[in-house]
Every structure is written in structure tokens, then in C-alpha cells.
């Protein structure tokens, strides 16, 4: 199997033929659950080689030269595991010109891994169908034939036709809308002028409404969520301008937010011009809006400076966590930033413990040869990456110095895709007067060794201490002591501190039944609207083998699709005899409502078959 030179997860050959622009024309077919249309690729030829593209579950109908309209010979390989099928297009007839255009008529399959098709009864409004995409890391190839590697970035245009009563949005700026004469369908024209990697192509089609929340921002969602969301994310502009202050101009024009139906598998996705968000962020008190700060930060780290392939994913996510925390620091104070940083360290400890400290997936820079990046996904690139930058900041002279470095890094590599060596070279160049300091960093341990980092940075623990102290009181309390606890204990806590307190309890070897019942009662945990709090409470209950938690746990995993929450809960349910069978049967009942990514990940967590059709 011949793979891309710089990307172990792609077949494409951008060194030989580089796609420099994508033009998409698509029709949305809600009856067949497919997209049908044509992609027109501008190709720059560096050699006479044929053009190699990634595809997955696509039907290729016709391949032709975009200028002469002459048919081009092609071959579509057999599907290879998660890679999909290699599409090789013969360009020989045009060998004398350095540039050409290749058109491919194609359609997606109803099992396209990038798309989730919802029936009207799966939406809040219950009247209209809904479609959304999730292309990161390597699902773009199931939506269009492309060089599906983040090493290649292109601008794109798209014209999408859909039923006229529905709104279509993409990760781009909308240029126009045209109603068909029949009035039944509408075409929507989009332009993304900034070059982006394929994983940032995104689409949503549904009965959407919008509210303006800032000079360059709207909230989009089904009618039922839109006002609540506008209120929840009212700090968006403040976050964008804080990020601009740190990293330079926001180049994408608009920054809109889309709140998706609950089955969206992530907390957020940084699709350019239109961040996708899970509705589990709607806590009612803005307490979970740091996910928006995270996605905003990707507008620089990830979307402007991009990982060359997903082995260097920490350049996207570690940097983004670092910038997210800088925004938190500027908005809520340095001690809040340190509390977040410490939580990151603990999440990393949890990941390393779960994977095992020798597991290669706990390295910062991964080896993804033969590995599906979805299977390699964990909090390691986020938190180990964040910790490395946090440590370097202290080492090199603090925020004043390091903020300038960050800005210079973005200026140097914006619109490019890079790897860890390139970043490290720039770091050494920028801090050439502190080479001796940098040489003391154990680079091999940080970058290429599994397990926890070689150094734990010093954190300001003032906010964490209060949470830890209360957790200590609970763990040490005897049955008679339990009456000393009351709602007053947490009256002064931020919602983040309440989460932190529950995280401390979760780290304990065991937390007995009488305590979880009491805790639920005195702090009113059953009625919390904060999904992060709910998640930790459910996990504590399952850990204590509290039968009273089972219904809440089952309801939680069947109403939402956010993997960060439901995977650990499914795993906890698998671990307890009382819930194992229930978890499996509930999974099968709801699998068809889940997006491909969540359904397949959870099948692995439950040690059952992944295939969509068996067992149904
Ligand atoms: N880009 C990620 C989501 C992602 C990663 C999707 C890999 C598919 C493959 C996004 O920016 C993200 O990290 N979201 C987090 C939120 C964040 C605050 C850590 C999430 O979904 O929880
Ligand atoms: Zn991210």
C-alpha cells in the first residue's frame, strides 16, 4: 500500500500534484441521505505523475478535464480499513501544462462517516430533517474526493442546493442565495478565501434561526435553543478581541456559532467562520463558555498554523488549550488560568493511567502508521502539549516574553502546515540568546517518550485548594460526620470549582454509597443544569455502585452524543455487573441515532461489534 510521503493517514501525493483550489457543487438529498454533485479541483503539476486522491464510500460517476471536458482515465482502489479507497486519475493527456482542472461527478453513501442525517423526529422542532458534518480528522474523504491531509491547504467555493425551507451554512462566508423558479429548492453560494485543510470543510442544513451576538458574530440553531444560546455565549466578541490582542488580526471575517442537536460528538469543532458546538454547553450561567474560547483560539492555532499530519496534532490542540487558558486568564484572572492548567495536568494523569504509562499513544508526537487517528484521540496532545508550553513560558521568562514568541510564531507560519521539528527550530531561533536554558529541556522525554512529562510546572493552587479541602473533608468523614455538610460549603464556589471538587472525589480509590447519596442531596446535584457537573456526579455514582444513579446514567448517554462524556460513562457501566448488559442493549437501541464516530468508538468501549447492521 503506497501512502502519502508526509502523512501516514492519506493516499494522496501532493508533492507531485498539488490541489490548489476546490470548487464544489452539491445537491442535498434528504430522501436518499446522500450528497450528489461535482467537485472541480485546480491542480498544480510538479511531475508527470497521476493525481492520487482519498475517497471513502464514494460512488465515482465520471472524471473529466475541467477545461476540455474530455474524459480522464481513473482507477478506484479497493477499500482499505479506515483509509478508504485510493482514487488515481490519469493526467497524461495534459502533461505539457503545469496547471489543470479535474472534475469528478460523484455521490456520497448513506453511511458516509462525515455526515449525520437526522429525521424530523430527531430534531427539536420535529418538522424538518437536519444534516451536519464532522470531517476532522480524516472524514472529509467520505464527503468529497480530495487530498485528505492537513499538509495541503486550499481556498474553496461551493454551491449547495437544498429544500428551500431549510438554511444551509458552511465553514465559509455566504455570498448569495437563489430561489429556484419552482420555489421548492434554493441554491446557496459560499466562498472560503483563506486556504484551509480538508478537515475544515463543513456543512449544516436544517431549520435554523439566527441571533446577532456581536459585530462579526451570530448564533445559529434550531428555534428552541437560539435565545438561550445567544445569552450563554454573549462573551464571544470579548474572547475574539482578547485573542486578537494576543495573536494578531482575526482573518476569517465572520465568527458565527452553531449549536447542534445533542448527537454532535464533540464539545466544539473549529470550522472556520462557523464554530460547531454541542448543546451540552447551555448551562444557563455561561460557565461552560470556555469551549468557545478554545474554538476561537483555533482561528490562529490550527486553522492558520496547521499540523502537517495528525502525528503532530498537539501543535493544533496543545497550543489551542494554551491560548484558551490565556483568554481565561485575561478575562477571569491568573488564578483561574492556573486552576484550568492544574485540571489539565490531572486530566493528563487520568489519561496516562487509563492507557498505561508505556503506551505509545501517551507520547506527545505520535506514530500513526497504520493507526486510525480517531483511535489515537485522547487528552494527551491537549494536556501534555499545554503543559509543555506552560513549562516553557516559566522557563523562558514569563508571559511577557512568551506572549511575544507566540505572536511571532503565528506570523511566521500562518497559512502553512508544519511539524514539531519546524516549531522547535523556530523556538531555538527566537530564543537564541537563551540556548543554554532550552538545552536543559529534556526534549526526548517531552516529545517522544510515553507517560507523564519529566517536569511538573508550579501552579498557583489557591482556587484548587478550597476544592481539595472540601473533598478531603468528604473522604475523611465518618457516617456520623455527614450531617455537618450543607449547601453553604459550595456557596462561594464557581461552577468550575464545583467541577474540580467532584474531580478530586473521582480520583479517590472509592467513594461509598452513603456519601454519594448525601452529596447528591445537600448540593442538589440531581437538578444541576451543568453537564460537566452532571457527568462527574454520574461517574461518582457508578463508581460507588449506587443503583439510584442508573436511570440518570442511561438517560444521559442516550440523549447526548458528546464522546468526552458518554465514553467514560459507557466504560463505567461496562465495568459494573449490574449495568453491563443494560449499557449494551441501550447502545444497540440508540446506535442508529448516533453519529458514526460516537457509535464506533462506544462499540469498542463496550467490546462489541462495530458494524452498523449486525445485532439490530
Ligand atoms: N478540534 C477539536 C475537536 C476534534 C478533535 C474533532 C479531533 C475531531 C477530531 C476541538 O477543537 C476540541 O478540541 N473540542 C473539545 C473542547 C475543548 C475545550 C477541549 C471537545 O470537543 O471537548
Ligand atoms: Zn481543539
PDB file of N, CA and C in Angstrom, residues 48 113 131 172 384 424 442 460 496 501 510 514 516 596:
ATOM      1  N   UNK A  48       5.067  14.411 -13.883  1.00  0.00           N
ATOM      2  CA  UNK A  48       4.069  13.826 -14.780  1.00  0.00           C
ATOM      3  C   UNK A  48       3.176  12.798 -14.099  1.00  0.00           C
ATOM      4  N   UNK A 113     -19.085   8.575   6.646  1.00  0.00           N
ATOM      5  CA  UNK A 113     -18.703   8.751   8.062  1.00  0.00           C
ATOM      6  C   UNK A 113     -18.648  10.219   8.484  1.00  0.00           C
ATOM      7  N   UNK A 131     -29.067  17.962   8.679  1.00  0.00           N
ATOM      8  CA  UNK A 131     -27.817  17.324   8.261  1.00  0.00           C
ATOM      9  C   UNK A 131     -26.647  18.114   8.816  1.00  0.00           C
ATOM     10  N   UNK A 172     -17.537  28.831   5.743  1.00  0.00           N
ATOM     11  CA  UNK A 172     -17.170  29.808   4.725  1.00  0.00           C
ATOM     12  C   UNK A 172     -18.125  30.995   4.843  1.00  0.00           C
ATOM     13  N   UNK A 384      -0.692  17.352  27.519  1.00  0.00           N
ATOM     14  CA  UNK A 384       0.773  17.301  27.550  1.00  0.00           C
ATOM     15  C   UNK A 384       1.313  18.491  26.752  1.00  0.00           C
ATOM     16  N   UNK A 424      10.112  23.560  16.814  1.00  0.00           N
ATOM     17  CA  UNK A 424      11.248  23.564  17.749  1.00  0.00           C
ATOM     18  C   UNK A 424      12.402  24.397  17.187  1.00  0.00           C
ATOM     19  N   UNK A 442      14.430  18.469  28.655  1.00  0.00           N
ATOM     20  CA  UNK A 442      14.587  17.067  28.234  1.00  0.00           C
ATOM     21  C   UNK A 442      13.638  16.807  27.054  1.00  0.00           C
ATOM     22  N   UNK A 460      -0.310  27.894  40.722  1.00  0.00           N
ATOM     23  CA  UNK A 460      -0.898  28.614  41.848  1.00  0.00           C
ATOM     24  C   UNK A 460      -2.154  27.834  42.232  1.00  0.00           C
ATOM     25  N   UNK A 496     -16.820  26.095  37.986  1.00  0.00           N
ATOM     26  CA  UNK A 496     -15.597  25.362  37.674  1.00  0.00           C
ATOM     27  C   UNK A 496     -15.004  24.717  38.927  1.00  0.00           C
ATOM     28  N   UNK A 501     -13.958  20.080  42.511  1.00  0.00           N
ATOM     29  CA  UNK A 501     -14.220  19.347  43.759  1.00  0.00           C
ATOM     30  C   UNK A 501     -14.668  17.912  43.444  1.00  0.00           C
ATOM     31  N   UNK A 510     -12.083   4.870  46.340  1.00  0.00           N
ATOM     32  CA  UNK A 510     -13.509   4.534  46.398  1.00  0.00           C
ATOM     33  C   UNK A 510     -14.261   5.659  47.105  1.00  0.00           C
ATOM     34  N   UNK A 514     -23.229   5.762  50.962  1.00  0.00           N
ATOM     35  CA  UNK A 514     -23.909   6.732  51.831  1.00  0.00           C
ATOM     36  C   UNK A 514     -23.436   8.155  51.537  1.00  0.00           C
ATOM     37  N   UNK A 516     -22.300   9.345  48.517  1.00  0.00           N
ATOM     38  CA  UNK A 516     -22.807   9.876  47.239  1.00  0.00           C
ATOM     39  C   UNK A 516     -24.281  10.282  47.393  1.00  0.00           C
ATOM     40  N   UNK A 596     -21.615   8.404  13.293  1.00  0.00           N
ATOM     41  CA  UNK A 596     -20.690   7.305  13.041  1.00  0.00           C
ATOM     42  C   UNK A 596     -19.564   7.249  14.080  1.00  0.00           C
TER      43      UNK A 596
END
